mmCIF file of C-alpha atoms and ligand atoms in Angstrom:
data_model
loop_
_atom_site.group_PDB
_atom_site.id
_atom_site.type_symbol
_atom_site.label_atom_id
_atom_site.label_comp_id
_atom_site.label_asym_id
_atom_site.label_seq_id
_atom_site.Cartn_x
_atom_site.Cartn_y
_atom_site.Cartn_z
ATOM 1 C CA UNK A 1 108.237 145.065 104.521
ATOM 2 C CA UNK A 2 108.978 144.697 108.408
ATOM 3 C CA UNK A 3 110.455 147.898 110.466
ATOM 4 C CA UNK A 4 113.030 147.242 112.604
ATOM 5 C CA UNK A 5 114.783 149.956 115.011
ATOM 6 C CA UNK A 6 117.231 149.222 117.699
ATOM 7 C CA UNK A 7 119.782 151.414 119.805
ATOM 8 C CA UNK A 8 122.851 151.452 121.807
ATOM 9 C CA UNK A 9 123.973 153.899 124.929
ATOM 10 C CA UNK A 10 127.175 155.647 125.127
ATOM 11 C CA UNK A 11 127.634 154.808 128.756
ATOM 12 C CA UNK A 12 130.625 153.046 128.330
ATOM 13 C CA UNK A 13 132.879 151.239 125.796
ATOM 14 C CA UNK A 14 131.051 148.589 123.895
ATOM 15 C CA UNK A 15 131.122 144.746 125.131
ATOM 16 C CA UNK A 16 130.437 140.960 124.011
ATOM 17 C CA UNK A 17 126.854 141.067 125.546
ATOM 18 C CA UNK A 18 126.378 144.412 123.339
ATOM 19 C CA UNK A 19 127.588 142.476 120.963
ATOM 20 C CA UNK A 20 126.689 139.191 120.980
ATOM 21 C CA UNK A 21 122.655 140.027 122.368
ATOM 22 C CA UNK A 22 122.255 142.434 119.939
ATOM 23 C CA UNK A 23 124.874 144.097 117.362
ATOM 24 C CA UNK A 24 125.641 140.955 115.569
ATOM 25 C CA UNK A 25 122.135 140.175 114.771
ATOM 26 C CA UNK A 26 121.527 143.595 113.830
ATOM 27 C CA UNK A 27 124.692 142.948 110.794
ATOM 28 C CA UNK A 28 124.360 139.580 110.373
ATOM 29 C CA UNK A 29 120.442 139.465 109.717
ATOM 30 C CA UNK A 30 118.270 142.465 110.630
ATOM 31 C CA UNK A 31 119.647 144.739 108.005
ATOM 32 C CA UNK A 32 119.151 142.096 105.280
ATOM 33 C CA UNK A 33 115.562 141.113 105.937
ATOM 34 C CA UNK A 34 113.896 144.410 106.895
ATOM 35 C CA UNK A 35 113.802 148.315 106.601
ATOM 36 C CA UNK A 36 116.110 148.618 109.427
ATOM 37 C CA UNK A 37 117.683 151.521 111.531
ATOM 38 C CA UNK A 38 120.153 151.646 114.261
ATOM 39 C CA UNK A 39 120.467 154.376 116.209
ATOM 40 C CA UNK A 40 123.359 156.093 119.501
ATOM 41 C CA UNK A 41 120.758 156.858 121.636
ATOM 42 C CA UNK A 42 123.065 159.848 123.172
ATOM 43 C CA UNK A 43 120.378 161.287 124.823
ATOM 44 C CA UNK A 44 119.816 157.980 127.095
ATOM 45 C CA UNK A 45 123.489 158.655 128.157
ATOM 46 C CA UNK A 46 122.659 161.675 130.218
ATOM 47 C CA UNK A 47 120.276 160.327 132.517
ATOM 48 C CA UNK A 48 123.359 159.587 134.906
ATOM 49 C CA UNK A 49 126.512 161.406 135.915
ATOM 50 C CA UNK A 50 128.213 162.388 132.779
ATOM 51 C CA UNK A 51 130.971 163.996 131.296
ATOM 52 C CA UNK A 52 130.090 165.551 128.404
ATOM 53 C CA UNK A 53 133.660 165.258 126.622
ATOM 54 C CA UNK A 54 133.494 160.909 127.478
ATOM 55 C CA UNK A 55 129.836 161.095 126.050
ATOM 56 C CA UNK A 56 130.745 162.660 122.537
ATOM 57 C CA UNK A 57 133.950 160.345 122.231
ATOM 58 C CA UNK A 58 131.679 157.058 123.598
ATOM 59 C CA UNK A 59 129.067 158.264 120.488
ATOM 60 C CA UNK A 60 131.860 158.352 117.899
ATOM 61 C CA UNK A 61 132.949 154.863 119.106
ATOM 62 C CA UNK A 62 129.988 153.325 118.845
ATOM 63 C CA UNK A 63 129.163 154.511 115.537
ATOM 64 C CA UNK A 64 132.435 153.500 114.174
ATOM 65 C CA UNK A 65 131.949 150.116 115.889
ATOM 66 C CA UNK A 66 129.012 149.811 114.373
ATOM 67 C CA UNK A 67 130.001 150.125 110.967
ATOM 68 C CA UNK A 68 132.581 147.848 111.825
ATOM 69 C CA UNK A 69 130.383 145.216 112.839
ATOM 70 C CA UNK A 70 128.801 144.578 109.805
ATOM 71 C CA UNK A 71 126.316 147.886 109.625
ATOM 72 C CA UNK A 72 126.234 148.838 106.133
ATOM 73 C CA UNK A 73 124.481 152.327 105.214
ATOM 74 C CA UNK A 74 123.542 151.343 101.560
ATOM 75 C CA UNK A 75 121.214 148.486 103.646
ATOM 76 C CA UNK A 76 120.651 150.289 106.942
ATOM 77 C CA UNK A 77 119.987 153.848 108.427
ATOM 78 C CA UNK A 78 122.945 154.603 110.906
ATOM 79 C CA UNK A 79 122.134 157.639 113.045
ATOM 80 C CA UNK A 80 122.452 159.725 116.171
ATOM 81 C CA UNK A 81 119.225 160.079 118.816
ATOM 82 C CA UNK A 82 119.844 164.175 119.414
ATOM 83 C CA UNK A 83 119.978 164.673 115.767
ATOM 84 C CA UNK A 84 116.431 163.761 115.335
ATOM 85 C CA UNK A 85 114.387 165.996 117.557
ATOM 86 C CA UNK A 86 111.406 164.042 116.788
ATOM 87 C CA UNK A 87 112.289 161.628 119.519
ATOM 88 C CA UNK A 88 111.808 164.113 122.125
ATOM 89 C CA UNK A 89 108.917 165.822 120.552
ATOM 90 C CA UNK A 90 107.338 162.465 120.875
ATOM 91 C CA UNK A 91 108.762 161.898 124.391
ATOM 92 C CA UNK A 92 106.590 164.379 126.045
ATOM 93 C CA UNK A 93 103.487 163.577 124.628
ATOM 94 C CA UNK A 94 103.808 159.679 125.424
ATOM 95 C CA UNK A 95 104.723 161.675 129.139
ATOM 96 C CA UNK A 96 101.230 162.414 129.164
ATOM 97 C CA UNK A 97 99.991 159.084 128.641
ATOM 98 C CA UNK A 98 102.291 156.512 130.651
ATOM 99 C CA UNK A 99 101.919 157.121 134.725
ATOM 100 C CA UNK A 100 104.224 158.280 137.610
ATOM 101 C CA UNK A 101 103.601 154.382 138.759
ATOM 102 C CA UNK A 102 104.440 152.620 135.684
ATOM 103 C CA UNK A 103 107.436 154.480 135.644
ATOM 104 C CA UNK A 104 108.745 153.456 139.229
ATOM 105 C CA UNK A 105 108.426 149.784 137.977
ATOM 106 C CA UNK A 106 110.796 149.825 135.837
ATOM 107 C CA UNK A 107 113.785 147.366 136.795
ATOM 108 C CA UNK A 108 116.277 149.052 135.519
ATOM 109 C CA UNK A 109 115.448 152.778 137.486
ATOM 110 C CA UNK A 110 115.144 151.008 140.422
ATOM 111 C CA UNK A 111 118.930 149.056 140.188
ATOM 112 C CA UNK A 112 120.512 152.132 138.861
ATOM 113 C CA UNK A 113 118.683 154.685 141.322
ATOM 114 C CA UNK A 114 119.923 152.228 143.740
ATOM 115 C CA UNK A 115 123.594 152.166 142.216
ATOM 116 C CA UNK A 116 123.474 156.317 141.843
ATOM 117 C CA UNK A 117 122.431 156.569 145.571
ATOM 118 C CA UNK A 118 125.326 154.408 146.837
ATOM 119 C CA UNK A 119 127.727 156.323 144.808
ATOM 120 C CA UNK A 120 126.255 159.441 146.454
ATOM 121 C CA UNK A 121 124.859 160.980 143.903
ATOM 122 C CA UNK A 122 121.298 162.606 143.409
ATOM 123 C CA UNK A 123 118.933 160.425 140.799
ATOM 124 C CA UNK A 124 117.927 162.562 137.832
ATOM 125 C CA UNK A 125 114.457 162.911 136.679
ATOM 126 C CA UNK A 126 115.655 161.454 133.116
ATOM 127 C CA UNK A 127 116.284 158.237 135.109
ATOM 128 C CA UNK A 128 113.004 157.760 135.474
ATOM 129 C CA UNK A 129 111.127 158.822 132.149
ATOM 130 C CA UNK A 130 114.005 157.784 129.826
ATOM 131 C CA UNK A 131 111.760 154.345 129.166
ATOM 132 C CA UNK A 132 109.339 157.050 127.987
ATOM 133 C CA UNK A 133 112.399 158.309 125.859
ATOM 134 C CA UNK A 134 113.046 154.964 124.336
ATOM 135 C CA UNK A 135 109.369 154.426 123.620
ATOM 136 C CA UNK A 136 109.144 157.604 121.579
ATOM 137 C CA UNK A 137 113.102 156.010 119.815
ATOM 138 C CA UNK A 138 110.737 153.032 118.906
ATOM 139 C CA UNK A 139 106.895 154.551 118.313
ATOM 140 C CA UNK A 140 108.265 157.110 116.049
ATOM 141 C CA UNK A 141 109.678 155.039 113.181
ATOM 142 C CA UNK A 142 106.346 152.499 112.759
ATOM 143 C CA UNK A 143 108.732 149.989 114.249
ATOM 144 C CA UNK A 144 107.732 146.249 113.909
ATOM 145 C CA UNK A 145 110.349 144.878 115.952
ATOM 146 C CA UNK A 146 112.868 145.581 118.394
ATOM 147 C CA UNK A 147 115.580 142.950 118.346
ATOM 148 C CA UNK A 148 117.726 143.373 122.138
ATOM 149 C CA UNK A 149 118.878 141.719 124.727
ATOM 150 C CA UNK A 150 116.808 140.240 127.496
ATOM 151 C CA UNK A 151 117.379 143.073 129.875
ATOM 152 C CA UNK A 152 115.291 145.481 127.240
ATOM 153 C CA UNK A 153 111.954 143.223 127.223
ATOM 154 C CA UNK A 154 110.632 145.514 130.298
ATOM 155 C CA UNK A 155 110.889 148.794 128.451
ATOM 156 C CA UNK A 156 109.717 147.743 125.071
ATOM 157 C CA UNK A 157 106.307 145.910 127.205
ATOM 158 C CA UNK A 158 105.753 149.589 128.265
ATOM 159 C CA UNK A 159 106.785 150.851 124.806
ATOM 160 C CA UNK A 160 103.481 148.552 123.573
ATOM 161 C CA UNK A 161 101.449 149.384 126.436
ATOM 162 C CA UNK A 162 101.809 153.434 126.052
ATOM 163 C CA UNK A 163 101.304 152.967 121.947
ATOM 164 C CA UNK A 164 98.159 151.173 122.775
ATOM 165 C CA UNK A 165 96.768 153.178 125.241
ATOM 166 C CA UNK A 166 97.516 156.205 123.003
ATOM 167 C CA UNK A 167 95.806 154.135 119.958
ATOM 168 C CA UNK A 168 92.888 153.843 122.115
ATOM 169 C CA UNK A 169 92.559 157.380 123.553
ATOM 170 C CA UNK A 170 93.205 159.301 120.426
ATOM 171 C CA UNK A 171 92.816 157.084 117.486
ATOM 172 C CA UNK A 172 95.022 154.817 115.429
ATOM 173 C CA UNK A 173 98.476 156.460 115.414
ATOM 174 C CA UNK A 174 101.425 154.159 116.501
ATOM 175 C CA UNK A 175 101.990 150.438 115.630
ATOM 176 C CA UNK A 176 102.935 147.884 118.371
ATOM 177 C CA UNK A 177 105.792 146.751 117.966
ATOM 178 C CA UNK A 178 107.416 143.271 119.563
ATOM 179 C CA UNK A 179 110.908 142.622 121.405
ATOM 180 C CA UNK A 180 112.847 140.198 119.400
ATOM 181 C CA UNK A 181 116.056 138.226 120.973
ATOM 182 C CA UNK A 182 118.979 136.214 120.340
ATOM 183 C CA UNK A 183 118.442 132.292 121.025
ATOM 184 C CA UNK A 184 121.256 132.307 122.707
ATOM 185 C CA UNK A 185 123.223 134.912 124.730
ATOM 186 C CA UNK A 186 120.352 137.200 125.165
ATOM 187 C CA UNK A 187 122.191 137.860 128.404
ATOM 188 C CA UNK A 188 125.935 137.390 128.912
ATOM 189 C CA UNK A 189 126.486 137.252 132.593
ATOM 190 C CA UNK A 190 129.537 139.464 134.102
ATOM 191 C CA UNK A 191 132.541 137.068 133.940
ATOM 192 C CA UNK A 192 133.454 137.559 137.703
ATOM 193 C CA UNK A 193 129.603 138.223 138.775
ATOM 194 C CA UNK A 194 127.941 135.370 136.435
ATOM 195 C CA UNK A 195 124.901 136.137 138.354
ATOM 196 C CA UNK A 196 124.417 140.012 137.178
ATOM 197 C CA UNK A 197 124.700 141.325 133.866
ATOM 198 C CA UNK A 198 127.652 141.753 131.917
ATOM 199 C CA UNK A 199 126.741 145.758 131.614
ATOM 200 C CA UNK A 200 129.295 148.583 129.998
ATOM 201 C CA UNK A 201 128.401 151.031 132.546
ATOM 202 C CA UNK A 202 129.632 148.658 135.621
ATOM 203 C CA UNK A 203 132.535 149.159 137.853
ATOM 204 C CA UNK A 204 134.693 146.039 137.242
ATOM 205 C CA UNK A 205 136.371 145.495 134.664
ATOM 206 C CA UNK A 206 137.995 142.087 134.594
ATOM 207 C CA UNK A 207 134.468 140.413 134.118
ATOM 208 C CA UNK A 208 133.628 142.549 131.091
ATOM 209 C CA UNK A 209 134.908 141.632 128.093
ATOM 210 C CA UNK A 210 134.900 144.827 126.158
ATOM 211 C CA UNK A 211 134.483 144.558 121.727
ATOM 212 C CA UNK A 212 138.368 146.493 121.762
ATOM 213 C CA UNK A 213 139.997 144.354 124.425
ATOM 214 C CA UNK A 214 143.657 142.947 122.515
ATOM 215 C CA UNK A 215 143.335 138.763 122.394
ATOM 216 C CA UNK A 216 145.230 138.913 125.347
ATOM 217 C CA UNK A 217 143.382 140.779 127.803
ATOM 218 C CA UNK A 218 140.181 138.395 126.603
ATOM 219 C CA UNK A 219 141.932 135.200 127.165
ATOM 220 C CA UNK A 220 143.240 136.500 130.028
ATOM 221 C CA UNK A 221 139.562 137.668 131.530
ATOM 222 C CA UNK A 222 138.148 134.554 130.208
ATOM 223 C CA UNK A 223 140.780 132.143 131.843
ATOM 224 C CA UNK A 224 139.909 134.152 134.877
ATOM 225 C CA UNK A 225 136.359 133.609 135.065
ATOM 226 C CA UNK A 226 134.813 132.705 137.947
ATOM 227 C CA UNK A 227 132.842 128.919 137.800
ATOM 228 C CA UNK A 228 131.543 126.849 140.046
ATOM 229 C CA UNK A 229 131.906 124.201 142.755
ATOM 230 C CA UNK A 230 131.829 121.131 140.916
ATOM 231 C CA UNK A 231 133.915 119.550 138.036
ATOM 232 C CA UNK A 232 131.634 118.515 135.332
ATOM 233 C CA UNK A 233 130.700 120.964 132.840
ATOM 234 C CA UNK A 234 126.436 120.728 132.820
ATOM 235 C CA UNK A 235 124.200 123.626 131.526
ATOM 236 C CA UNK A 236 122.610 124.957 134.318
ATOM 237 C CA UNK A 237 121.687 128.081 134.889
ATOM 238 C CA UNK A 238 120.279 128.424 138.258
ATOM 239 C CA UNK A 239 123.130 126.111 140.139
ATOM 240 C CA UNK A 240 126.106 126.382 137.413
ATOM 241 C CA UNK A 241 125.767 130.307 136.339
ATOM 242 C CA UNK A 242 129.308 130.580 135.789
ATOM 243 C CA UNK A 243 130.052 127.441 133.728
ATOM 244 C CA UNK A 244 126.194 128.155 131.845
ATOM 245 C CA UNK A 245 127.521 131.351 130.621
ATOM 246 C CA UNK A 246 130.805 130.174 129.463
ATOM 247 C CA UNK A 247 128.622 127.357 127.466
ATOM 248 C CA UNK A 248 126.521 130.281 126.340
ATOM 249 C CA UNK A 249 129.284 132.954 124.826
ATOM 250 C CA UNK A 250 131.066 129.745 123.100
ATOM 251 C CA UNK A 251 128.037 128.839 121.776
ATOM 252 C CA UNK A 252 126.681 131.733 120.121
ATOM 253 C CA UNK A 253 130.524 132.538 119.012
ATOM 254 C CA UNK A 254 130.628 129.156 117.429
ATOM 255 C CA UNK A 255 126.614 128.672 116.076
ATOM 256 C CA UNK A 256 125.870 126.004 118.226
ATOM 257 C CA UNK A 257 123.725 125.636 121.574
ATOM 258 C CA UNK A 258 125.053 125.279 124.994
ATOM 259 C CA UNK A 259 123.311 122.031 125.896
ATOM 260 C CA UNK A 260 125.018 120.200 123.003
ATOM 261 C CA UNK A 261 128.480 121.694 124.199
ATOM 262 C CA UNK A 262 127.951 120.772 127.533
ATOM 263 C CA UNK A 263 128.995 117.117 126.784
ATOM 264 C CA UNK A 264 131.825 118.122 124.782
ATOM 265 C CA UNK A 265 134.143 119.188 127.943
ATOM 266 C CA UNK A 266 135.485 117.071 130.824
ATOM 267 C CA UNK A 267 137.469 120.113 132.687
ATOM 268 C CA UNK A 268 136.621 123.883 132.821
ATOM 269 C CA UNK A 269 140.012 124.303 132.047
ATOM 270 C CA UNK A 270 139.459 123.156 128.551
ATOM 271 C CA UNK A 271 135.974 125.220 128.089
ATOM 272 C CA UNK A 272 137.518 128.565 129.530
ATOM 273 C CA UNK A 273 140.549 127.624 127.032
ATOM 274 C CA UNK A 274 137.958 127.056 123.849
ATOM 275 C CA UNK A 275 135.769 129.941 124.470
ATOM 276 C CA UNK A 276 138.228 132.592 124.856
ATOM 277 C CA UNK A 277 139.813 131.262 121.512
ATOM 278 C CA UNK A 278 136.070 131.843 120.320
ATOM 279 C CA UNK A 279 135.733 135.205 120.859
ATOM 280 C CA UNK A 280 139.192 136.810 120.511
ATOM 281 C CA UNK A 281 138.503 134.677 116.400
ATOM 282 C CA UNK A 282 134.862 136.637 116.480
ATOM 283 C CA UNK A 283 136.235 139.954 117.821
ATOM 284 C CA UNK A 284 139.381 139.835 115.456
ATOM 285 C CA UNK A 285 137.318 140.940 112.008
ATOM 286 C CA UNK A 286 135.524 143.609 114.424
ATOM 287 C CA UNK A 287 138.540 145.025 115.713
ATOM 288 C CA UNK A 288 140.606 144.896 112.194
ATOM 289 C CA UNK A 289 137.526 147.267 110.717
ATOM 290 C CA UNK A 290 137.423 149.657 113.100
ATOM 291 C CA UNK A 291 141.091 150.047 113.097
ATOM 292 C CA UNK A 292 140.405 150.581 109.063
ATOM 293 C CA UNK A 293 137.183 153.146 110.285
ATOM 294 C CA UNK A 294 139.135 155.039 113.043
ATOM 295 C CA UNK A 295 141.338 156.155 110.051
ATOM 296 C CA UNK A 296 138.849 157.840 108.257
ATOM 297 C CA UNK A 297 136.067 159.723 110.876
ATOM 298 C CA UNK A 298 134.763 161.710 107.686
ATOM 299 C CA UNK A 299 133.162 158.576 106.293
ATOM 300 C CA UNK A 300 131.738 157.688 109.609
ATOM 301 C CA UNK A 301 130.519 161.166 110.216
ATOM 302 C CA UNK A 302 128.858 161.233 106.518
ATOM 303 C CA UNK A 303 127.307 157.877 107.601
ATOM 304 C CA UNK A 304 125.700 159.300 110.373
ATOM 305 C CA UNK A 305 124.715 162.309 108.783
ATOM 306 C CA UNK A 306 122.686 160.908 106.138
ATOM 307 C CA UNK A 307 121.423 158.609 108.746
ATOM 308 C CA UNK A 308 119.590 161.310 110.954
ATOM 309 C CA UNK A 309 118.280 163.146 107.125
ATOM 310 C CA UNK A 310 116.872 159.798 106.846
ATOM 311 C CA UNK A 311 115.647 158.867 109.623
ATOM 312 C CA UNK A 312 113.860 162.649 110.475
ATOM 313 C CA UNK A 313 112.031 162.235 106.696
ATOM 314 C CA UNK A 314 110.677 158.850 108.402
ATOM 315 C CA UNK A 315 109.893 160.119 112.052
ATOM 316 C CA UNK A 316 108.657 163.310 110.696
ATOM 317 C CA UNK A 317 105.047 162.126 109.624
ATOM 318 C CA UNK A 318 104.108 159.919 112.787
ATOM 319 C CA UNK A 319 105.081 162.784 115.353
ATOM 320 C CA UNK A 320 103.278 165.307 113.352
ATOM 321 C CA UNK A 321 100.005 162.548 113.288
ATOM 322 C CA UNK A 322 100.705 161.909 117.095
ATOM 323 C CA UNK A 323 100.596 165.790 117.973
ATOM 324 C CA UNK A 324 97.609 166.461 115.665
ATOM 325 C CA UNK A 325 95.661 162.952 117.180
ATOM 326 C CA UNK A 326 96.357 164.266 120.750
ATOM 327 C CA UNK A 327 94.606 167.543 120.470
ATOM 328 C CA UNK A 328 97.550 170.210 119.613
ATOM 329 C CA UNK A 329 96.852 172.778 116.595
ATOM 330 C CA UNK A 330 98.760 172.386 113.124
ATOM 331 C CA UNK A 331 101.091 175.013 113.101
HETATM 332 N N1 AQP B 401 125.220 140.992 128.868
HETATM 333 C C1 AQP B 401 124.296 141.621 127.676
HETATM 334 N N2 AQP B 401 123.927 140.905 127.341
HETATM 335 C C2 AQP B 401 122.919 140.631 125.992
HETATM 336 N N3 AQP B 401 122.409 141.743 125.477
HETATM 337 C C3 AQP B 401 123.201 142.310 126.133
HETATM 338 N N4 AQP B 401 122.713 144.139 126.138
HETATM 339 C C4 AQP B 401 123.396 144.914 126.803
HETATM 340 N N5 AQP B 401 124.305 144.046 127.524
HETATM 341 C C5 AQP B 401 123.777 142.560 127.261
HETATM 342 C C6 AQP B 401 121.826 144.396 124.789
HETATM 343 O O1 AQP B 401 122.845 145.478 123.870
HETATM 344 C C7 AQP B 401 121.799 146.467 123.719
HETATM 345 C C8 AQP B 401 122.583 147.853 124.120
HETATM 346 O O2 AQP B 401 122.547 148.388 124.980
HETATM 347 P P1 AQP B 401 122.310 149.580 125.743
HETATM 348 O O3 AQP B 401 123.649 150.784 125.570
HETATM 349 O O4 AQP B 401 120.995 150.107 125.976
HETATM 350 O O5 AQP B 401 122.546 149.284 127.251
HETATM 351 P P2 AQP B 401 124.163 147.779 128.168
HETATM 352 O O6 AQP B 401 124.883 148.103 127.429
HETATM 353 O O7 AQP B 401 123.098 146.873 129.182
HETATM 354 O O8 AQP B 401 124.957 149.421 129.648
HETATM 355 P P3 AQP B 401 123.842 149.920 130.258
HETATM 356 O O9 AQP B 401 122.655 150.784 130.344
HETATM 357 O O10 AQP B 401 124.711 151.702 129.500
HETATM 358 O O11 AQP B 401 124.349 150.161 131.329
HETATM 359 P P4 AQP B 401 124.262 148.959 132.247
HETATM 360 O O12 AQP B 401 125.007 147.972 131.350
HETATM 361 O O13 AQP B 401 125.318 149.148 133.240
HETATM 362 O O14 AQP B 401 123.009 148.647 132.582
HETATM 363 C C9 AQP B 401 120.647 146.321 124.313
HETATM 364 O O15 AQP B 401 119.840 145.896 122.907
HETATM 365 C C10 AQP B 401 120.804 145.354 125.032
HETATM 366 O O16 AQP B 401 119.552 144.497 125.552
#
């Protein structure tokens, strides 16, 4: 059976981008057709300036929202990265396979390091090395597929390179995984800055739809989305990024494709109105289930505890094998 692994970082409140780019597919598709693991990758949240209490809060919220979005613990494993030591154990070995140059080429590192410096902060070493930890997250489980938004493509490519290199040098140990992306909305853009990704750790609130935004807030944000000069509704990501983003969001919510929808609308206003309603409807059941789950935190904790135990059992043999293969004595 295909093995699937993916994760979500508790660095901010989860967004429509996280949902359409990743979470929805995990719930609707991946958990039904594969042996799937979904992880709150909390160690990754420590790579930038962070508040410990906030990371704890966001980790619980992310777990609750993953379940609210339809992940079923009977069908998949939901757990927290820091509860399974194998991730950090394997990460060190992979650091001994990765090169400094390859880490510095990571686009997210360059962007986030620049952002930290602009804010006057220092750049943590873990920001440079975290793609190796991500590779460990994936490789520890013999993962075949990594369902992600397209901002993660480069990191999955690095994971493949490290797996191949390790296997060539030390003997076959890891499955070489591949990234999978949704057909539509693989990169949902910020509504106020449609050439930038809608990211949960961005500061610009009005351009970001959060999964827990009230319907009125969603409507306001979508109705105020930046569109492009011109009047006709055409799907052109280069020339009309604002309209293209709305068409993609609408298509993703309704299950169509953005090119077909572009012919349906005669004004930006009508497109925004339908997009806003489509987003409200997609979020409605997630928010309702989230309210129920918030009333039962012990259930969520139980799911995470059981998930960690299962994940540990799955990861340990492969990580132990990697320790032996690279030349370390068995304990
Ligand atoms: N805008 C997006 N469109 C499509 N997919 C997206 N994903 C994230 N944003 C979009 C996908 O959601 C999954 C989890 O993302 P993450 O937690 O690894 O990272 P993030 O949401 O991108 O947030 P960061 O890194 O904390 O901050 P920013 O946003 O500033 O970079 C992934 O599969 C991701 O592709």
